[in-house]
PDB file of N, CA and C in Angstrom:
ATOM      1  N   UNK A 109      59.017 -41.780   4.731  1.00 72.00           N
ATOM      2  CA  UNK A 109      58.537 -43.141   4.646  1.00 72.00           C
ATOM      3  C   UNK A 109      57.838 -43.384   3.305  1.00 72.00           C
ATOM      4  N   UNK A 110      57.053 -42.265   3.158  1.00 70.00           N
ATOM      5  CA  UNK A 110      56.200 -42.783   1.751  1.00 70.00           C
ATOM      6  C   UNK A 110      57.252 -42.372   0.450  1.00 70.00           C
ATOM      7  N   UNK A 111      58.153 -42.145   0.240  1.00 72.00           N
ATOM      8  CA  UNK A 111      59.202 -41.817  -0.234  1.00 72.00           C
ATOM      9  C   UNK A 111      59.973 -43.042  -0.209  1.00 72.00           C
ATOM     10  N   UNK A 112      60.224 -43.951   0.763  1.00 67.00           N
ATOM     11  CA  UNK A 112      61.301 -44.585   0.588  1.00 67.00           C
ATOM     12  C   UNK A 112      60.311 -46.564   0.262  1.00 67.00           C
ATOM     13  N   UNK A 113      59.448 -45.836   0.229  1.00 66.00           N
ATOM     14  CA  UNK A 113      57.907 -47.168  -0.044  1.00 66.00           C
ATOM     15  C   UNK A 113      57.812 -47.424  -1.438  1.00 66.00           C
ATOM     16  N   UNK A 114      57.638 -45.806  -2.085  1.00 64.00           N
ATOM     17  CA  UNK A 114      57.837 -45.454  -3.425  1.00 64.00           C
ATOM     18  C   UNK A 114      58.796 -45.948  -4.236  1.00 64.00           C
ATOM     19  N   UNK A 115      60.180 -45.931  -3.630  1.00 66.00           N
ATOM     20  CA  UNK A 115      61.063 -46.671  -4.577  1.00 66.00           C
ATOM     21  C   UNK A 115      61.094 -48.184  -4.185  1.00 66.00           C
ATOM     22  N   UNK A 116      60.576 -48.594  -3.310  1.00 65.00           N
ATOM     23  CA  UNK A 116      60.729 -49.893  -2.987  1.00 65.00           C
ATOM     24  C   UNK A 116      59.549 -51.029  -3.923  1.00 65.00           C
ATOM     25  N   UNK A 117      58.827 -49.723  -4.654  1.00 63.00           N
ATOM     26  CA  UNK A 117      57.520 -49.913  -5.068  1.00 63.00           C
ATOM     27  C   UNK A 117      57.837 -50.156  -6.599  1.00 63.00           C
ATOM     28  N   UNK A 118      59.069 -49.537  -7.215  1.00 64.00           N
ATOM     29  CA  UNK A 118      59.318 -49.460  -8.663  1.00 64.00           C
ATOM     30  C   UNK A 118      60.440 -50.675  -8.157  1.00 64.00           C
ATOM     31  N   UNK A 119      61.207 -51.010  -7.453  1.00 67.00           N
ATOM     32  CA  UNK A 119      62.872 -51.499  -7.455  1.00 67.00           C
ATOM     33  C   UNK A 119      62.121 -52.870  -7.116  1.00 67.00           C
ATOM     34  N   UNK A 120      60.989 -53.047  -6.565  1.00 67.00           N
ATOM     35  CA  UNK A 120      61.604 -55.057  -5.829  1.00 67.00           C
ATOM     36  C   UNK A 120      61.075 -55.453  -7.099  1.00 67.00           C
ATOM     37  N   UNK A 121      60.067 -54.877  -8.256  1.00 72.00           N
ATOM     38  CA  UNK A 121      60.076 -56.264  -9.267  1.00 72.00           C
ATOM     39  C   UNK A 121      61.062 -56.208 -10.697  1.00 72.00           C
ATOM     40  N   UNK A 122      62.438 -55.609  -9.705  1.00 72.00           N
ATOM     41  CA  UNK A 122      63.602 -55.896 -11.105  1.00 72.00           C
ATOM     42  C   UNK A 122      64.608 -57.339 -10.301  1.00 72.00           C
ATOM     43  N   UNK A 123      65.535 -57.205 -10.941  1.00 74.00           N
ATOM     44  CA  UNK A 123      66.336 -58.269 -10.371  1.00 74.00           C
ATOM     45  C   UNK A 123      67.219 -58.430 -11.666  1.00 74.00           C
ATOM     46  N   UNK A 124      68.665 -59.125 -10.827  1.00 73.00           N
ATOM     47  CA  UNK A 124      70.242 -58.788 -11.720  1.00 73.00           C
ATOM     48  C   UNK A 124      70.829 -59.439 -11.185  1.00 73.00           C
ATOM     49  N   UNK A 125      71.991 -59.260 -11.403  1.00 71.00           N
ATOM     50  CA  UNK A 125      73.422 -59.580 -10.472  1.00 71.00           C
ATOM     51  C   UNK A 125      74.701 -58.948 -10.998  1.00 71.00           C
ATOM     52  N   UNK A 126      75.165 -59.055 -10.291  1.00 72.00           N
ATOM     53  CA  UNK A 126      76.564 -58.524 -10.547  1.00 72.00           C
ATOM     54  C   UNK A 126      77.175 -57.953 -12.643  1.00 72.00           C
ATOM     55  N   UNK A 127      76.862 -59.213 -12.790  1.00 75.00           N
ATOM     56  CA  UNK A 127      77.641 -59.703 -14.223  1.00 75.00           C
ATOM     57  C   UNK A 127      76.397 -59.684 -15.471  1.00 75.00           C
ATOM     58  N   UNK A 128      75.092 -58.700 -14.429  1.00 72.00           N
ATOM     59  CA  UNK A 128      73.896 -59.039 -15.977  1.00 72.00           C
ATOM     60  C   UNK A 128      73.104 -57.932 -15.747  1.00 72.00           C
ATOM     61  N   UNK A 129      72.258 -57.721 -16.443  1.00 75.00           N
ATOM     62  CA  UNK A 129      71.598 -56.453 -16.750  1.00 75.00           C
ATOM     63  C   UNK A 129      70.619 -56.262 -16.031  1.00 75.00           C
ATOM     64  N   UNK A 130      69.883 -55.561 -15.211  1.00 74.00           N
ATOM     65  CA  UNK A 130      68.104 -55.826 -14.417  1.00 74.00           C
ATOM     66  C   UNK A 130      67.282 -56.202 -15.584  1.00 74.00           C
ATOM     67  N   UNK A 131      66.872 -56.983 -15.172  1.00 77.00           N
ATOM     68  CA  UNK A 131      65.054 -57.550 -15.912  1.00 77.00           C
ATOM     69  C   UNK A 131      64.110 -57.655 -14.488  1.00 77.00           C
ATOM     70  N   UNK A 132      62.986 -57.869 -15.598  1.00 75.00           N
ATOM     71  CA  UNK A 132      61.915 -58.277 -14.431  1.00 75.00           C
ATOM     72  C   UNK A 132      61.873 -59.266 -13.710  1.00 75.00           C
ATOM     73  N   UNK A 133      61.394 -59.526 -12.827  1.00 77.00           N
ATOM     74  CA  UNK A 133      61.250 -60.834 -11.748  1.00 77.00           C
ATOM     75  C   UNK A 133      59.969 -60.942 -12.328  1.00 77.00           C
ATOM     76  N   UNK A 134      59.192 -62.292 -11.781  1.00 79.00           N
ATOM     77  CA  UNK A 134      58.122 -62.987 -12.225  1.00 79.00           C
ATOM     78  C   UNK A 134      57.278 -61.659 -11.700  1.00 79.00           C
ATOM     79  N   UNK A 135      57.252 -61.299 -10.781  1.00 77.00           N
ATOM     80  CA  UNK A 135      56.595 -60.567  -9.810  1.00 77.00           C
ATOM     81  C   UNK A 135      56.463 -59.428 -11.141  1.00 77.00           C
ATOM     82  N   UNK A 136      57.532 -58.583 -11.686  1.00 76.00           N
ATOM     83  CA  UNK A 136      57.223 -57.715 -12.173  1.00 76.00           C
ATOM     84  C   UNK A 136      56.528 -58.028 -13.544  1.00 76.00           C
ATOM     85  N   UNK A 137      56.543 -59.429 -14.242  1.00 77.00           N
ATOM     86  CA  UNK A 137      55.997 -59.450 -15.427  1.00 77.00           C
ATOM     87  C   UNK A 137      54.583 -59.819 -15.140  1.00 77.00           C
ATOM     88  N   UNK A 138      54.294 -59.665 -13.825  1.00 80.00           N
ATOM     89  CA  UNK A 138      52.621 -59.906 -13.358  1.00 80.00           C
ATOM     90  C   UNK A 138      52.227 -58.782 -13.333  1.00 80.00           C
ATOM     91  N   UNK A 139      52.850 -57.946 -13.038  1.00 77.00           N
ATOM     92  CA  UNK A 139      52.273 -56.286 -13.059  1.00 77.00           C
ATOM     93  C   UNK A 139      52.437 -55.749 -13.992  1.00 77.00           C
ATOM     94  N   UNK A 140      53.304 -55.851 -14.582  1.00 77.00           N
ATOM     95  CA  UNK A 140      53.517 -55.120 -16.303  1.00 77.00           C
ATOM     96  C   UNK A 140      51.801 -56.090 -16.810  1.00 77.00           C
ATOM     97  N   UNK A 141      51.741 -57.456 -16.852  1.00 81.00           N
ATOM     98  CA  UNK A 141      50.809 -57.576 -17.468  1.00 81.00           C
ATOM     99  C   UNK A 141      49.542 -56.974 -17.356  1.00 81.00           C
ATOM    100  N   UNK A 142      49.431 -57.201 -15.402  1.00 82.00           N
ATOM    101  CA  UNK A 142      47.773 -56.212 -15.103  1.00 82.00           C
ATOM    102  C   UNK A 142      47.918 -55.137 -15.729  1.00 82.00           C
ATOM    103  N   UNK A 143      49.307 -54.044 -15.868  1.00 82.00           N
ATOM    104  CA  UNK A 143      48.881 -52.819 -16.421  1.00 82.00           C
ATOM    105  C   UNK A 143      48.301 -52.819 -17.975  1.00 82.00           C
ATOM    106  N   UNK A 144      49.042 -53.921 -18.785  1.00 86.00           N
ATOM    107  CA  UNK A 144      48.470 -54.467 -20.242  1.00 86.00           C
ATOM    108  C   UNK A 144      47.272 -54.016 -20.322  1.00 86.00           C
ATOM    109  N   UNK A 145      46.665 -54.924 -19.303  1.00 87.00           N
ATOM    110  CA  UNK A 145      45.111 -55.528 -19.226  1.00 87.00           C
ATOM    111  C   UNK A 145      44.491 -54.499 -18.850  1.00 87.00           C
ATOM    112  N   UNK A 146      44.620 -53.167 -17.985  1.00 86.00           N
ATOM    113  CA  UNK A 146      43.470 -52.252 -17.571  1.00 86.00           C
ATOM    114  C   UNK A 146      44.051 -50.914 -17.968  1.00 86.00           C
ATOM    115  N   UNK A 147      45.075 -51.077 -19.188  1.00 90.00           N
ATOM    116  CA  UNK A 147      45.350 -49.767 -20.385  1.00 90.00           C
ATOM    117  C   UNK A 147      44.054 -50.653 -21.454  1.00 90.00           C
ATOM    118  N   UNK A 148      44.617 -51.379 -21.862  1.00 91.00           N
ATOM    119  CA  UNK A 148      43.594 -52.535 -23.071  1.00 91.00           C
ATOM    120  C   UNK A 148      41.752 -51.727 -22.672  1.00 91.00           C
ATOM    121  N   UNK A 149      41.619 -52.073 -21.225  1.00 89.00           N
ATOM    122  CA  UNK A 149      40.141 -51.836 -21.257  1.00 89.00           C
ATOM    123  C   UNK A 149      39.931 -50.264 -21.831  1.00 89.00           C
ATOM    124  N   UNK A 150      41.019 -49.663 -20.580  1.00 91.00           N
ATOM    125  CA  UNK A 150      40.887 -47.994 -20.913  1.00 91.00           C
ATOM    126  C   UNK A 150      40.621 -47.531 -22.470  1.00 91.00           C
ATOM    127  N   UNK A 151      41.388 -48.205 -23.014  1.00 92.00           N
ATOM    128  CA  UNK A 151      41.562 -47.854 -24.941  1.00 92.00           C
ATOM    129  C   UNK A 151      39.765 -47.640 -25.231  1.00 92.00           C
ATOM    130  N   UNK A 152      39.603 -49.578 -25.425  1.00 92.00           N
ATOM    131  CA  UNK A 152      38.750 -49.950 -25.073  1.00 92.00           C
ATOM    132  C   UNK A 152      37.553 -48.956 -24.888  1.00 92.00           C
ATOM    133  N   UNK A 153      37.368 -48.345 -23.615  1.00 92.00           N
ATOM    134  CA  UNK A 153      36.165 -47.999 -23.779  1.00 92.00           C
ATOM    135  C   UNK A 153      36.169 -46.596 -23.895  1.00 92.00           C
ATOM    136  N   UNK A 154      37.589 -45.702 -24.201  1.00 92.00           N
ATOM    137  CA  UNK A 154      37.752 -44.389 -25.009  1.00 92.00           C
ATOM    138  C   UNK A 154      37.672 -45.073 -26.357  1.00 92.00           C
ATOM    139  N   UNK A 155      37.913 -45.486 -27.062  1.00 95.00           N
ATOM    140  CA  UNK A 155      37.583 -45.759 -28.463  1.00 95.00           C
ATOM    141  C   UNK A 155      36.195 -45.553 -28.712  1.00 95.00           C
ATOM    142  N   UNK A 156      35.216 -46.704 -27.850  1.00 94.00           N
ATOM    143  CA  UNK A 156      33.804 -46.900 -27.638  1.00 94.00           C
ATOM    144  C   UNK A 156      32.985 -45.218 -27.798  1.00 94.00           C
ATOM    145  N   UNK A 157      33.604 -44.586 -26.572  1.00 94.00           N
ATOM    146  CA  UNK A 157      33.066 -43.551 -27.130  1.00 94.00           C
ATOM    147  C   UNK A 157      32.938 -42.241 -27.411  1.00 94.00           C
ATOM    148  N   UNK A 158      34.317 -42.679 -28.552  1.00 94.00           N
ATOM    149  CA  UNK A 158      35.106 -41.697 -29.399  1.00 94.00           C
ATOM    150  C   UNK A 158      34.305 -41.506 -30.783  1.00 94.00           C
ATOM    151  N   UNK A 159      34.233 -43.426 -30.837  1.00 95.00           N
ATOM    152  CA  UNK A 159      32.621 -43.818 -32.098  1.00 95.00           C
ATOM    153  C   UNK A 159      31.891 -43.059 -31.487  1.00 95.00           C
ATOM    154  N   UNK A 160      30.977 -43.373 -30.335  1.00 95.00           N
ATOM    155  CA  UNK A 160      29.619 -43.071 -30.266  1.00 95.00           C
ATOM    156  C   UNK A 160      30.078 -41.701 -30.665  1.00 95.00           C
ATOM    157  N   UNK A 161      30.312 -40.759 -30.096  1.00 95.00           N
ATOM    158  CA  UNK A 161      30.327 -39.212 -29.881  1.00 95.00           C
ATOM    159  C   UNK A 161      30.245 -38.668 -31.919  1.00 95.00           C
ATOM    160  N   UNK A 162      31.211 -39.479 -32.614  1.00 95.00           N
ATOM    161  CA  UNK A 162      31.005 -39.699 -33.857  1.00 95.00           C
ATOM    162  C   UNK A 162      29.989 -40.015 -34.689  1.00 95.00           C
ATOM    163  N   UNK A 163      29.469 -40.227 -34.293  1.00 96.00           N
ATOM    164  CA  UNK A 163      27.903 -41.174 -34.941  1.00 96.00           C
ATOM    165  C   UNK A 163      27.204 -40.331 -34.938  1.00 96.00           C
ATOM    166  N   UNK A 164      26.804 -39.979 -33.467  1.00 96.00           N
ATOM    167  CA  UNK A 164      25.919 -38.852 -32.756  1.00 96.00           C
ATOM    168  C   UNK A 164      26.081 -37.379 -33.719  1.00 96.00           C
ATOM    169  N   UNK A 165      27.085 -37.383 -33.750  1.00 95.00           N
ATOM    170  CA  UNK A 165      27.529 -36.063 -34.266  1.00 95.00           C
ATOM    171  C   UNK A 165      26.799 -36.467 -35.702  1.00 95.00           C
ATOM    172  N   UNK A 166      27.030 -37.229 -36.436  1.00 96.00           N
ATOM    173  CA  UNK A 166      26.425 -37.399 -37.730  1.00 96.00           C
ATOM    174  C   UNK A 166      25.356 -37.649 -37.916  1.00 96.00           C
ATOM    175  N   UNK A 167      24.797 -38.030 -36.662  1.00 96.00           N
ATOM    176  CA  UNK A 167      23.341 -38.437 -36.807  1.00 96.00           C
ATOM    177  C   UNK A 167      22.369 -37.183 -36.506  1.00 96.00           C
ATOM    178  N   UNK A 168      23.260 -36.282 -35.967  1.00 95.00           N
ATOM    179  CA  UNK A 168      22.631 -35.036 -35.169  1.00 95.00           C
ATOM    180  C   UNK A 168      23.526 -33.724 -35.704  1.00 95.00           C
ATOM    181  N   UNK A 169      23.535 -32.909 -36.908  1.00 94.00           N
ATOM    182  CA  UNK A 169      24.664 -32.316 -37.635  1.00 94.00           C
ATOM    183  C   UNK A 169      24.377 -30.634 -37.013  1.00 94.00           C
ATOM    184  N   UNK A 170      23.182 -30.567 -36.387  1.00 95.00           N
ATOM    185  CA  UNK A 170      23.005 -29.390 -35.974  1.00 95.00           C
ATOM    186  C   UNK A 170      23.488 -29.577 -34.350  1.00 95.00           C
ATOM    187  N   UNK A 171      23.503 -30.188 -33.801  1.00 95.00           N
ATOM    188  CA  UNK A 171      23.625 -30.229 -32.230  1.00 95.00           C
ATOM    189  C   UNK A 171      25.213 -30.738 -31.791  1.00 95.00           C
ATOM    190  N   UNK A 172      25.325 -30.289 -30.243  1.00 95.00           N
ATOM    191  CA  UNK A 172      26.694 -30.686 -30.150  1.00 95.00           C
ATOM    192  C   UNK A 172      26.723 -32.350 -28.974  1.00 95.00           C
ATOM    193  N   UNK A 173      27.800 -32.425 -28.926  1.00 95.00           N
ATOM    194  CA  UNK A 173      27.499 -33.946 -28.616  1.00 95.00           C
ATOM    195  C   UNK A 173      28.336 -34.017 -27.101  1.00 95.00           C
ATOM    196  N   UNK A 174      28.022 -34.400 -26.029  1.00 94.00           N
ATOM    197  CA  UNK A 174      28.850 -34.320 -25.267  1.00 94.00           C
ATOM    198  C   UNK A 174      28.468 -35.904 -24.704  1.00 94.00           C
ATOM    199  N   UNK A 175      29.811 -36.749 -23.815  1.00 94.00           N
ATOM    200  CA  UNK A 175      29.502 -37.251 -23.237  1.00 94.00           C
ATOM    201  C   UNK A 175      29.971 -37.591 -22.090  1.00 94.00           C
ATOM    202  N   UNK A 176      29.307 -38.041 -21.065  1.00 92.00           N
ATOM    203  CA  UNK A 176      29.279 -37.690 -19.237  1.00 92.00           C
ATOM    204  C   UNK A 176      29.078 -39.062 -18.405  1.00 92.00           C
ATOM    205  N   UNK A 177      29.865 -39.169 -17.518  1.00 90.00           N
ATOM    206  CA  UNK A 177      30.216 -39.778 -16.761  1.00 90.00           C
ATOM    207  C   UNK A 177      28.633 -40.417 -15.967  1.00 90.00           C
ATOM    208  N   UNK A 178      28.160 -41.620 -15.970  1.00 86.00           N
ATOM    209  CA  UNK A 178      27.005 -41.511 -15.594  1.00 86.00           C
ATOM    210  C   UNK A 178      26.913 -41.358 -13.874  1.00 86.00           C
ATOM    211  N   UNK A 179      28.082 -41.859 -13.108  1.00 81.00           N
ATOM    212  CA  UNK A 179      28.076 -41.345 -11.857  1.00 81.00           C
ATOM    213  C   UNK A 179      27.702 -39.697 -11.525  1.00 81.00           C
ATOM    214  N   UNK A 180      28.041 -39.074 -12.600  1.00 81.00           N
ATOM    215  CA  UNK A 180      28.147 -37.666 -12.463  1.00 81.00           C
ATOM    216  C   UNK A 180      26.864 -37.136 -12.609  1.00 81.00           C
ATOM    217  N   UNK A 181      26.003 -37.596 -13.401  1.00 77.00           N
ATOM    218  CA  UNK A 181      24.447 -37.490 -13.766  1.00 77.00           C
ATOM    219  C   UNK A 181      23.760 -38.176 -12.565  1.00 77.00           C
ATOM    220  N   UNK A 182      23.811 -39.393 -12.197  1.00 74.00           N
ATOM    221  CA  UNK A 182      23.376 -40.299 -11.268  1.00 74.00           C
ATOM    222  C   UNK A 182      23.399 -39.371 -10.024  1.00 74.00           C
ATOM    223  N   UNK A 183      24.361 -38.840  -9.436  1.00 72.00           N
ATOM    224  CA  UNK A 183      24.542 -38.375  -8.117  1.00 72.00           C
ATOM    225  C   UNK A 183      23.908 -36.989  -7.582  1.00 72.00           C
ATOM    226  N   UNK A 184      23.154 -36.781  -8.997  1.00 67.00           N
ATOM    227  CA  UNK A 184      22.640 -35.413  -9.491  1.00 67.00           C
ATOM    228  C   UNK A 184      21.340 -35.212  -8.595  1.00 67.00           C
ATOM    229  N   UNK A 185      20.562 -36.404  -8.455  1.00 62.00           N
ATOM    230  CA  UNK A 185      19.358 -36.301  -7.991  1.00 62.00           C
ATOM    231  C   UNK A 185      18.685 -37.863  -8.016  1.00 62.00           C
ATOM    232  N   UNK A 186      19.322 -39.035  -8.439  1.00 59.00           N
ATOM    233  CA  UNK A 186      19.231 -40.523  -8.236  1.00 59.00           C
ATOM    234  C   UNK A 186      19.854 -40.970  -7.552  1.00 59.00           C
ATOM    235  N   UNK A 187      19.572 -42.116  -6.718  1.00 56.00           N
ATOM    236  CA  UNK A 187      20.525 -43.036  -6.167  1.00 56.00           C
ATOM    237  C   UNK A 187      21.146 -44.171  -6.398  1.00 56.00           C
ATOM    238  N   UNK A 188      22.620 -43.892  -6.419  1.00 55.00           N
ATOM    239  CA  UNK A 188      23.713 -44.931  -6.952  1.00 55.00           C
ATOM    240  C   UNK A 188      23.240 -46.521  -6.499  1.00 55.00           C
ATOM    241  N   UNK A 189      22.535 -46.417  -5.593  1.00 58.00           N
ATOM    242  CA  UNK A 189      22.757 -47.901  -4.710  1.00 58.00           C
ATOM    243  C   UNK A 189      21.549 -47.605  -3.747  1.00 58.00           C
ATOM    244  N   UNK A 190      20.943 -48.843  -4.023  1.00 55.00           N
ATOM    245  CA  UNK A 190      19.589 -49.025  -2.853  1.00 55.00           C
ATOM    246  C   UNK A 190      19.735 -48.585  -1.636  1.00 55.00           C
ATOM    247  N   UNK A 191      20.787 -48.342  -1.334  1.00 56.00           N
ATOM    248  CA  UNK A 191      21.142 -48.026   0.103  1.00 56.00           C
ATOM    249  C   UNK A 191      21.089 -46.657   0.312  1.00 56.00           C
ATOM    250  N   UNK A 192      21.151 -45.497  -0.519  1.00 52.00           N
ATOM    251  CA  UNK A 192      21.244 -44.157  -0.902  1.00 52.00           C
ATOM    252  C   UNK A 192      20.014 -43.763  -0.780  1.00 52.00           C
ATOM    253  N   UNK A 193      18.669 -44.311  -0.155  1.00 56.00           N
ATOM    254  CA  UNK A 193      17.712 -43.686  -0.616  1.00 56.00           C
ATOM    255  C   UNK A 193      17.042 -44.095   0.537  1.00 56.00           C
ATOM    256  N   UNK A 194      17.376 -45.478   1.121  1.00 56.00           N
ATOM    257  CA  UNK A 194      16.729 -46.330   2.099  1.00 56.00           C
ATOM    258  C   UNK A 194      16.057 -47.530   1.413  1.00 56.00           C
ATOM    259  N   UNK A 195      15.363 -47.540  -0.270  1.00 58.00           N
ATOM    260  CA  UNK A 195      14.522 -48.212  -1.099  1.00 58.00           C
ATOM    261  C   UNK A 195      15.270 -49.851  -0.968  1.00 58.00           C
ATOM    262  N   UNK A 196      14.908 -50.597  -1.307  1.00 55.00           N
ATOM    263  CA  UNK A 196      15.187 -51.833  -2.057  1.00 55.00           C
ATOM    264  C   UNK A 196      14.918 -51.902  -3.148  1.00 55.00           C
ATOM    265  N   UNK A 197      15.937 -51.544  -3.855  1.00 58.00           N
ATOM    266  CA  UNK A 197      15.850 -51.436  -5.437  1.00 58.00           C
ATOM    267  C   UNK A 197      17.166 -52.094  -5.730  1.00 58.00           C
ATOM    268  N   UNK A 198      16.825 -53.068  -6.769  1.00 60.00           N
ATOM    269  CA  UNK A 198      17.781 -53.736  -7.630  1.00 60.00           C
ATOM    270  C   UNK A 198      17.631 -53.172  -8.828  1.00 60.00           C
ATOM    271  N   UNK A 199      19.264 -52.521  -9.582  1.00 60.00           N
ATOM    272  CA  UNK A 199      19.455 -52.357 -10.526  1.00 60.00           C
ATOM    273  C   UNK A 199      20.129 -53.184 -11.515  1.00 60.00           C
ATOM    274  N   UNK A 200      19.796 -53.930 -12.368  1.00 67.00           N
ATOM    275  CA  UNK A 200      20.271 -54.845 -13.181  1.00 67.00           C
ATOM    276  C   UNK A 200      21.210 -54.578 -13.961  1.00 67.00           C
ATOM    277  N   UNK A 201      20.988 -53.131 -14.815  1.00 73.00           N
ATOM    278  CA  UNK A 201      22.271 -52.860 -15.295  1.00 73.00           C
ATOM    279  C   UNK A 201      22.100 -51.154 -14.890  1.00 73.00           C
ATOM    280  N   UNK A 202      23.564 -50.757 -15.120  1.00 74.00           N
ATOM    281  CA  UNK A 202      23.373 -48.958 -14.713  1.00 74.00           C
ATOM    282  C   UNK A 202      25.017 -48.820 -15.477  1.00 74.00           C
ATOM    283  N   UNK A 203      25.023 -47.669 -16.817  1.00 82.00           N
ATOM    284  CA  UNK A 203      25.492 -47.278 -17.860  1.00 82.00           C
ATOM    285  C   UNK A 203      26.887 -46.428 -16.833  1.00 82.00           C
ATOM    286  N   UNK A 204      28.013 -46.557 -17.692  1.00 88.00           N
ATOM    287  CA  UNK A 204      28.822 -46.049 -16.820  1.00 88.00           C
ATOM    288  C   UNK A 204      28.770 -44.885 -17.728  1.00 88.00           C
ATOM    289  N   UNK A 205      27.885 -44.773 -18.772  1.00 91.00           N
ATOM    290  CA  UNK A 205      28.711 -42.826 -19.551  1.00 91.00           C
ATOM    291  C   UNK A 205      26.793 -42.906 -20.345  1.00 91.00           C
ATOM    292  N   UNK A 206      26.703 -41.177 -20.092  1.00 91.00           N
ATOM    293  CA  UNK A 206      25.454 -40.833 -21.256  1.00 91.00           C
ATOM    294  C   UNK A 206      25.829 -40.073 -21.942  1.00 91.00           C
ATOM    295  N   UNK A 207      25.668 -40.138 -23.191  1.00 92.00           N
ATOM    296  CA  UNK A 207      25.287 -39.159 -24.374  1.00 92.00           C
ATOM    297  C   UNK A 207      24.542 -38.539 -24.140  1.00 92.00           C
ATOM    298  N   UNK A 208      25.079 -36.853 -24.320  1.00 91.00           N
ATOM    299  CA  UNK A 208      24.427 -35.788 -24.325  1.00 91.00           C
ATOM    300  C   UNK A 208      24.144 -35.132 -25.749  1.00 91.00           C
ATOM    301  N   UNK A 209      22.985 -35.070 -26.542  1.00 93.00           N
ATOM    302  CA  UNK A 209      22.679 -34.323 -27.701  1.00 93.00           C
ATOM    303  C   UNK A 209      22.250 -33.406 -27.259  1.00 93.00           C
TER     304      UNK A 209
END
């Protein structure tokens, strides 16, 4: 079943006929675009901090530079979400990556 979902999953947004070549259906140039749009961010925020890690490094010529997932730090011994703790705490903003010097 998940096999035959799979191709049903790549095949319904082409479309043809007899006498013409497959292209996309509207359907598929909506998904080609979302993928555009959340490769674009991905670049995006590996570029971001491809700089930082760069900078750091120059700003810091003796030390090494790492950088980490802030869920991965967060889950360490903080709580992701007011609800994780029992608290009522609003977090306004919370960093998705830290620099490690």
């Amino acid at each position: 079943m998940a096999e035959h979902w799979g191709s049903l999953k790549y095949n319904q947004p082409l479309e043809g006929g007899v006498d013409s070549f497959l292209g996309l259906s509207d359907e598929g140039r909506q998904i080609a675009e979302q993928y555009k749009n959340l490769q674009s961010g991905e670049l995006g925020i590996g570029f971001a901090l491809t700089l930082a890690k760069h900078l750091l490094g120059r700003r810091f010529p003796e030390h090494s530079v790492t950088i980490v997932p802030a869920d991965t730090v967060l889950r360490a011994g903080w709580a992701l979400t007011s609800r994780d703790k029992g608290h009522k705490i609003k977090y306004r903003y919370r960093p998705q990556y830290f620099a490690e010097v």
